[in-house]
mmCIF file with all atom_site columns, C-alpha atoms in Angstrom:
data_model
loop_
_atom_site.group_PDB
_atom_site.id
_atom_site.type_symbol
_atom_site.label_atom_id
_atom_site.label_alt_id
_atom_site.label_comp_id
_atom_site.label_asym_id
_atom_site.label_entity_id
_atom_site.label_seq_id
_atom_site.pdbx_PDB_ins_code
_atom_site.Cartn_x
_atom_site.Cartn_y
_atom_site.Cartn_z
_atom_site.occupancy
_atom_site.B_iso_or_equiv
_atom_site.pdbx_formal_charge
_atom_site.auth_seq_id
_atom_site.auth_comp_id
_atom_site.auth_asym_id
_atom_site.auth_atom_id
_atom_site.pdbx_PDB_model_num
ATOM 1   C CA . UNK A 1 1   ? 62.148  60.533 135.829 1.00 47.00 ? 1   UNK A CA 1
ATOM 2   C CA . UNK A 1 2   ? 64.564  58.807 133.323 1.00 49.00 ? 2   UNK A CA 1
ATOM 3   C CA . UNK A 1 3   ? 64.608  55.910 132.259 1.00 51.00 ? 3   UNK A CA 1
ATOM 4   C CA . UNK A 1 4   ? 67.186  54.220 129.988 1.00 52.00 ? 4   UNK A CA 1
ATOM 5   C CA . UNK A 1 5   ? 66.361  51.262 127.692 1.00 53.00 ? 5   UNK A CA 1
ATOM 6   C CA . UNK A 1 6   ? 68.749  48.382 127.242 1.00 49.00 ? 6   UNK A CA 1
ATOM 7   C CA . UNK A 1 7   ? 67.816  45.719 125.018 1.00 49.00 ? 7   UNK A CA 1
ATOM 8   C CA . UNK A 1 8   ? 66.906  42.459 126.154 1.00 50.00 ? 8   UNK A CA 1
ATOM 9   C CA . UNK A 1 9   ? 69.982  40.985 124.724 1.00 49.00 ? 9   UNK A CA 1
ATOM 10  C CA . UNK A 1 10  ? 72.061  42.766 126.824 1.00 49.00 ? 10  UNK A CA 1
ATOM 11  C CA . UNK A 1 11  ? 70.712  42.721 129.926 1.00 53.00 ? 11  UNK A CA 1
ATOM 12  C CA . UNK A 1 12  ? 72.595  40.749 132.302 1.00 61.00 ? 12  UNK A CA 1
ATOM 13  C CA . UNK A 1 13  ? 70.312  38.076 134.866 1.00 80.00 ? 13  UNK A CA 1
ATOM 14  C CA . UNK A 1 14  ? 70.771  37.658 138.666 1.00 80.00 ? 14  UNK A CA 1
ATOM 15  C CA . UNK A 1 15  ? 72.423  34.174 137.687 1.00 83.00 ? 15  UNK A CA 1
ATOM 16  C CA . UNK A 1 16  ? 75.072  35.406 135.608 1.00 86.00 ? 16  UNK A CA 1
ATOM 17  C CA . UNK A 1 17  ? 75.939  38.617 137.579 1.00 87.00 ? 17  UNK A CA 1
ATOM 18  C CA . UNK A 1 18  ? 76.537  35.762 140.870 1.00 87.00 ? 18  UNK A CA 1
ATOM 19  C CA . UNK A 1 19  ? 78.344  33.708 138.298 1.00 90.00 ? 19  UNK A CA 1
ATOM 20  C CA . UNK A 1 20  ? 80.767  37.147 137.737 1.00 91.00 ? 20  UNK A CA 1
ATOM 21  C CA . UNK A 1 21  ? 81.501  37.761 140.803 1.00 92.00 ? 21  UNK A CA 1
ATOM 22  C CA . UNK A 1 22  ? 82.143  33.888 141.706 1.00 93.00 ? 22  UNK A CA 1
ATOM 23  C CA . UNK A 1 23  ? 84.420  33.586 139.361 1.00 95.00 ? 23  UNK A CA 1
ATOM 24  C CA . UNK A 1 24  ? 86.247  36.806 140.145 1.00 95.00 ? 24  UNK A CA 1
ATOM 25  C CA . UNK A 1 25  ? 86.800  35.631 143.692 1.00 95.00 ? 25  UNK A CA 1
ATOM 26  C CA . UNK A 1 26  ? 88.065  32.319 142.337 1.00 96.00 ? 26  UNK A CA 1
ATOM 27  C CA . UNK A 1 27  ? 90.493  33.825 140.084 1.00 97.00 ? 27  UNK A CA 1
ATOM 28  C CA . UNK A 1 28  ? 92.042  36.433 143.199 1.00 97.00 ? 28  UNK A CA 1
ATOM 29  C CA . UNK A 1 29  ? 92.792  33.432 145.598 1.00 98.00 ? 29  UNK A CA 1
ATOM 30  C CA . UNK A 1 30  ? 96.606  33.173 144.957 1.00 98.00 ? 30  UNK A CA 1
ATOM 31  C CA . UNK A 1 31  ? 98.763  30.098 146.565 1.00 98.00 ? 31  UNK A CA 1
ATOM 32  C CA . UNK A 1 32  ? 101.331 30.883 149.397 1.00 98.00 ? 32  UNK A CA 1
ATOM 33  C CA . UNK A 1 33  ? 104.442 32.029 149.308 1.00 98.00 ? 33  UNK A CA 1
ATOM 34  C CA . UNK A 1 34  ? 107.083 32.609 151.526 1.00 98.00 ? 34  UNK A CA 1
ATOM 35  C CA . UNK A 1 35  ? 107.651 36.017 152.976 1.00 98.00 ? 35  UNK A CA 1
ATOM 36  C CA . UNK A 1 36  ? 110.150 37.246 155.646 1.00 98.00 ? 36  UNK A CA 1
ATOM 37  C CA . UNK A 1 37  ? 109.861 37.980 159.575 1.00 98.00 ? 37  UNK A CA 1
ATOM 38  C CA . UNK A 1 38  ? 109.160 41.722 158.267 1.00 98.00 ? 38  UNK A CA 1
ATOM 39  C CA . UNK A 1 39  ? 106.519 41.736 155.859 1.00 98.00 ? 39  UNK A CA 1
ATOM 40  C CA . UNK A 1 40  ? 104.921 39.202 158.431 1.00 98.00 ? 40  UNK A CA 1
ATOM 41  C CA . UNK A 1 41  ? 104.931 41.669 161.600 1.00 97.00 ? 41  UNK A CA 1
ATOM 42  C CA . UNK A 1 42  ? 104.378 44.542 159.291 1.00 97.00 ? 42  UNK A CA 1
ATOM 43  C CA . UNK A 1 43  ? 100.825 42.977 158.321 1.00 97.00 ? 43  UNK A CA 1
ATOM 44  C CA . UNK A 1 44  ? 99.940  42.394 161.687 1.00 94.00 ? 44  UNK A CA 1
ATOM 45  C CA . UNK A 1 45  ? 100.378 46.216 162.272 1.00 94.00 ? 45  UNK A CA 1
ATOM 46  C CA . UNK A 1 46  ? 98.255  47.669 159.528 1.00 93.00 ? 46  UNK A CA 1
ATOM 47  C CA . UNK A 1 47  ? 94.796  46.714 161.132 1.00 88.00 ? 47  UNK A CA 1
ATOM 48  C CA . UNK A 1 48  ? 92.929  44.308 163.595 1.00 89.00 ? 48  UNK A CA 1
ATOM 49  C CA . UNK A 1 49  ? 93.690  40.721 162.515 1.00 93.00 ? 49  UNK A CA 1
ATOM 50  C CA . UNK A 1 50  ? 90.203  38.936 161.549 1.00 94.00 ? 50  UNK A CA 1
ATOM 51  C CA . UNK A 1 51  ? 90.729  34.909 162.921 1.00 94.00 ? 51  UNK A CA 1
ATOM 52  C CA . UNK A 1 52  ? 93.762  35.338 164.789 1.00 95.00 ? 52  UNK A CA 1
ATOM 53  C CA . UNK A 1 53  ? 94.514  31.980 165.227 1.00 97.00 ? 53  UNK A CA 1
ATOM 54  C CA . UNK A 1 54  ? 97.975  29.813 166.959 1.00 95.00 ? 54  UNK A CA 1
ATOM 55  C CA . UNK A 1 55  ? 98.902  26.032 167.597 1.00 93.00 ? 55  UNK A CA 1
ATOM 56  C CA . UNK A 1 56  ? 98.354  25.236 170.971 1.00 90.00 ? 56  UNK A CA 1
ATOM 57  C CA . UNK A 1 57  ? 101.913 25.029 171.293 1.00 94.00 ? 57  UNK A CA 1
ATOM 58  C CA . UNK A 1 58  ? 102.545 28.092 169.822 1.00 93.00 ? 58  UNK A CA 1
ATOM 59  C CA . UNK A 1 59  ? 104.881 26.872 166.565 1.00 95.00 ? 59  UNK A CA 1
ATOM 60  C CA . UNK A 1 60  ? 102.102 28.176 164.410 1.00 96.00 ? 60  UNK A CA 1
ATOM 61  C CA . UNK A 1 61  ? 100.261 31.010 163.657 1.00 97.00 ? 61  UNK A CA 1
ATOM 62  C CA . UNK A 1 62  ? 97.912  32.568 160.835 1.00 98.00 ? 62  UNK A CA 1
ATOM 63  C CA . UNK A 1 63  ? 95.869  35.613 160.496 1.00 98.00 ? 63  UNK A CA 1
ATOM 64  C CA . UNK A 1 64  ? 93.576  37.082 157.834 1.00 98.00 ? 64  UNK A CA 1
ATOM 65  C CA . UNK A 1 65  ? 93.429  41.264 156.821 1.00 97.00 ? 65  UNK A CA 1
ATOM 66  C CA . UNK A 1 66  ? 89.775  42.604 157.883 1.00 95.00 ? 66  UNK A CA 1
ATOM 67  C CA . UNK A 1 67  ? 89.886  44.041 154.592 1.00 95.00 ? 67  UNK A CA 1
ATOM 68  C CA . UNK A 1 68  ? 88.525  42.238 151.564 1.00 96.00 ? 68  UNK A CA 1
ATOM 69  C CA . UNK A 1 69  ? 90.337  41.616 148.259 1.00 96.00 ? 69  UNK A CA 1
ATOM 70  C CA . UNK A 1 70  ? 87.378  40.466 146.390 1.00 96.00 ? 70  UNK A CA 1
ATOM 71  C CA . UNK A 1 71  ? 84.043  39.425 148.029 1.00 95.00 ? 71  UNK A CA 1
ATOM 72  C CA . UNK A 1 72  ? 84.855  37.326 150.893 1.00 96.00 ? 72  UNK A CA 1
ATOM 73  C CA . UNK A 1 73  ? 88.773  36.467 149.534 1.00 98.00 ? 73  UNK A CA 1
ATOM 74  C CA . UNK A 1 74  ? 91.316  38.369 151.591 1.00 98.00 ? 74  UNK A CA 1
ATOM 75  C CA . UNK A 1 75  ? 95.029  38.501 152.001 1.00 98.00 ? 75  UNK A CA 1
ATOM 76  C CA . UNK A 1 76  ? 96.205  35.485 155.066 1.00 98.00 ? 76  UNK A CA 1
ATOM 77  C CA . UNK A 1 77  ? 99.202  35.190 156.566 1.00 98.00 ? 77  UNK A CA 1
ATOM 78  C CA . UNK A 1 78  ? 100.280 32.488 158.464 1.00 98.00 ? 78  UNK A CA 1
ATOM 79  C CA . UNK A 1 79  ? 104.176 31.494 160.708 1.00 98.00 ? 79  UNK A CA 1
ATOM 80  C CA . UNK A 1 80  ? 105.259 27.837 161.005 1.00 97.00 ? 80  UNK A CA 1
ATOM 81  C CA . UNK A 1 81  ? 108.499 27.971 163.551 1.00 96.00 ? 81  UNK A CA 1
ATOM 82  C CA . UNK A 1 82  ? 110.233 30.660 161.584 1.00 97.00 ? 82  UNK A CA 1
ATOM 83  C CA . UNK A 1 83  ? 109.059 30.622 158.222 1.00 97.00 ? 83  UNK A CA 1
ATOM 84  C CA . UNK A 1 84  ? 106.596 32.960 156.777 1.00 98.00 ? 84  UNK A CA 1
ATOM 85  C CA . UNK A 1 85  ? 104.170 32.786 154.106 1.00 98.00 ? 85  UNK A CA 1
ATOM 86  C CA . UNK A 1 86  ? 101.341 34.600 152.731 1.00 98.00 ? 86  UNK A CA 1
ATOM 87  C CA . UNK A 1 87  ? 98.617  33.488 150.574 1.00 98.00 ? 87  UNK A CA 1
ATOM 88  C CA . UNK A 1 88  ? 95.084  35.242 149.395 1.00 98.00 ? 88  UNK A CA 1
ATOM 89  C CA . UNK A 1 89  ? 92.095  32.795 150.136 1.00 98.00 ? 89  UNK A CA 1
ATOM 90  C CA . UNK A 1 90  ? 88.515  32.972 151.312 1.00 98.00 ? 90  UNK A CA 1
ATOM 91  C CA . UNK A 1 91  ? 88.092  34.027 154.841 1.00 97.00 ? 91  UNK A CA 1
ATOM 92  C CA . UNK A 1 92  ? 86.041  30.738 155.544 1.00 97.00 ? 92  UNK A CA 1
ATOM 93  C CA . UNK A 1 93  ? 89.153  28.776 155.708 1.00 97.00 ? 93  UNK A CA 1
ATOM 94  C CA . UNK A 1 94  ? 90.265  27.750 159.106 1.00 97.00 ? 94  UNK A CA 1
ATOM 95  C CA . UNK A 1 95  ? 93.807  27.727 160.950 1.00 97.00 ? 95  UNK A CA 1
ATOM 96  C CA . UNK A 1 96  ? 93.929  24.042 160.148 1.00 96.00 ? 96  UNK A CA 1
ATOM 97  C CA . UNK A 1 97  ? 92.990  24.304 156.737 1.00 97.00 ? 97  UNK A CA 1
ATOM 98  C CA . UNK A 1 98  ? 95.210  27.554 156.167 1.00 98.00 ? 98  UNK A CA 1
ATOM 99  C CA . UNK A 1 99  ? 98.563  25.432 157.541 1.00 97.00 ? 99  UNK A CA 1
ATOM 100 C CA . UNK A 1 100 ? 97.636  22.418 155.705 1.00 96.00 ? 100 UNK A CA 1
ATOM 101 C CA . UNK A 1 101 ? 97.668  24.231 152.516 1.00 97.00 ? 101 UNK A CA 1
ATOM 102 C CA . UNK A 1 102 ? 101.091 25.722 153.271 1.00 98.00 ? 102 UNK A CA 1
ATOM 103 C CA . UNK A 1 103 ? 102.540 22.772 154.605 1.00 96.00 ? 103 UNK A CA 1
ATOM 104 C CA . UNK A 1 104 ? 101.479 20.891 151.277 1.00 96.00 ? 104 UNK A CA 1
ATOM 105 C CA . UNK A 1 105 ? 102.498 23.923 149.013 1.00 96.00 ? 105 UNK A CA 1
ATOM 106 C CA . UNK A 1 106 ? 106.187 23.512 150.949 1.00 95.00 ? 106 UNK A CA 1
ATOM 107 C CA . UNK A 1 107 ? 106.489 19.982 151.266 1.00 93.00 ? 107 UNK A CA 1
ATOM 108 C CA . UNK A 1 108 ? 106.705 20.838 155.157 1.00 91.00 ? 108 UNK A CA 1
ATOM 109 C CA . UNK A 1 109 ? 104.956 17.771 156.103 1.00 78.00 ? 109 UNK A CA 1
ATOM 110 C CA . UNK A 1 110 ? 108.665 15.468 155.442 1.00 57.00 ? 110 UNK A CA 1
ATOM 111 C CA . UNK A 1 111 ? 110.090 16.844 158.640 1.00 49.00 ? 111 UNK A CA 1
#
């Protein structure tokens, strides 16, 4: 059996380690940006969309990658009319809270 010894003053705690990795999600969520038609459709392609999600009359649309970026952040994309955007967030966030950050980051909401 081996064992390895690592001082007390370096060992890390369950508290800090969560603290890490809380932080490192934090830092990967990256505000939207706008994207063309392409990009859009070419994400939609690469794998099952996680919360597929659409305005009931259709004019908007967002979608999340299945695959992570970091812990429970992933890349989202979302269509208002025919603009495109893409932003990384946590995959809690809901159609409605995914187009009012977009709408906000664009000023969309002057129409």
């Amino acid at each position: 059996m081996y064992l390895s010894f690592i001082p007390l003053h370096q060992q890390s705690d369950a508290e800090g380690e969560q603290a890490y990795w809380q932080g490192r999600e934090a830092a990967a969520v990256k505000a939207p940006s706008e994207i063309d038609v392409y990009r859009f459709h070419e994400a939609l392609g690469e794998m099952y969309p996680l919360n597929w999600s659409s305005s009931e009359n259709g004019e908007c649309e967002t979608f999340m990658m299945a695959e992570m970026y970091c812990g429970s952040v992933t890349e989202i994309y979302a269509r208002i009319g025919v603009r495109y955007f893409r932003l990384r967030d946590y995959t809690h966030r809901t159609h409605a809270q995914i187009m009012t950050c977009v709408k906000e980051a664009f000023g969309l909401y002057q129409r």
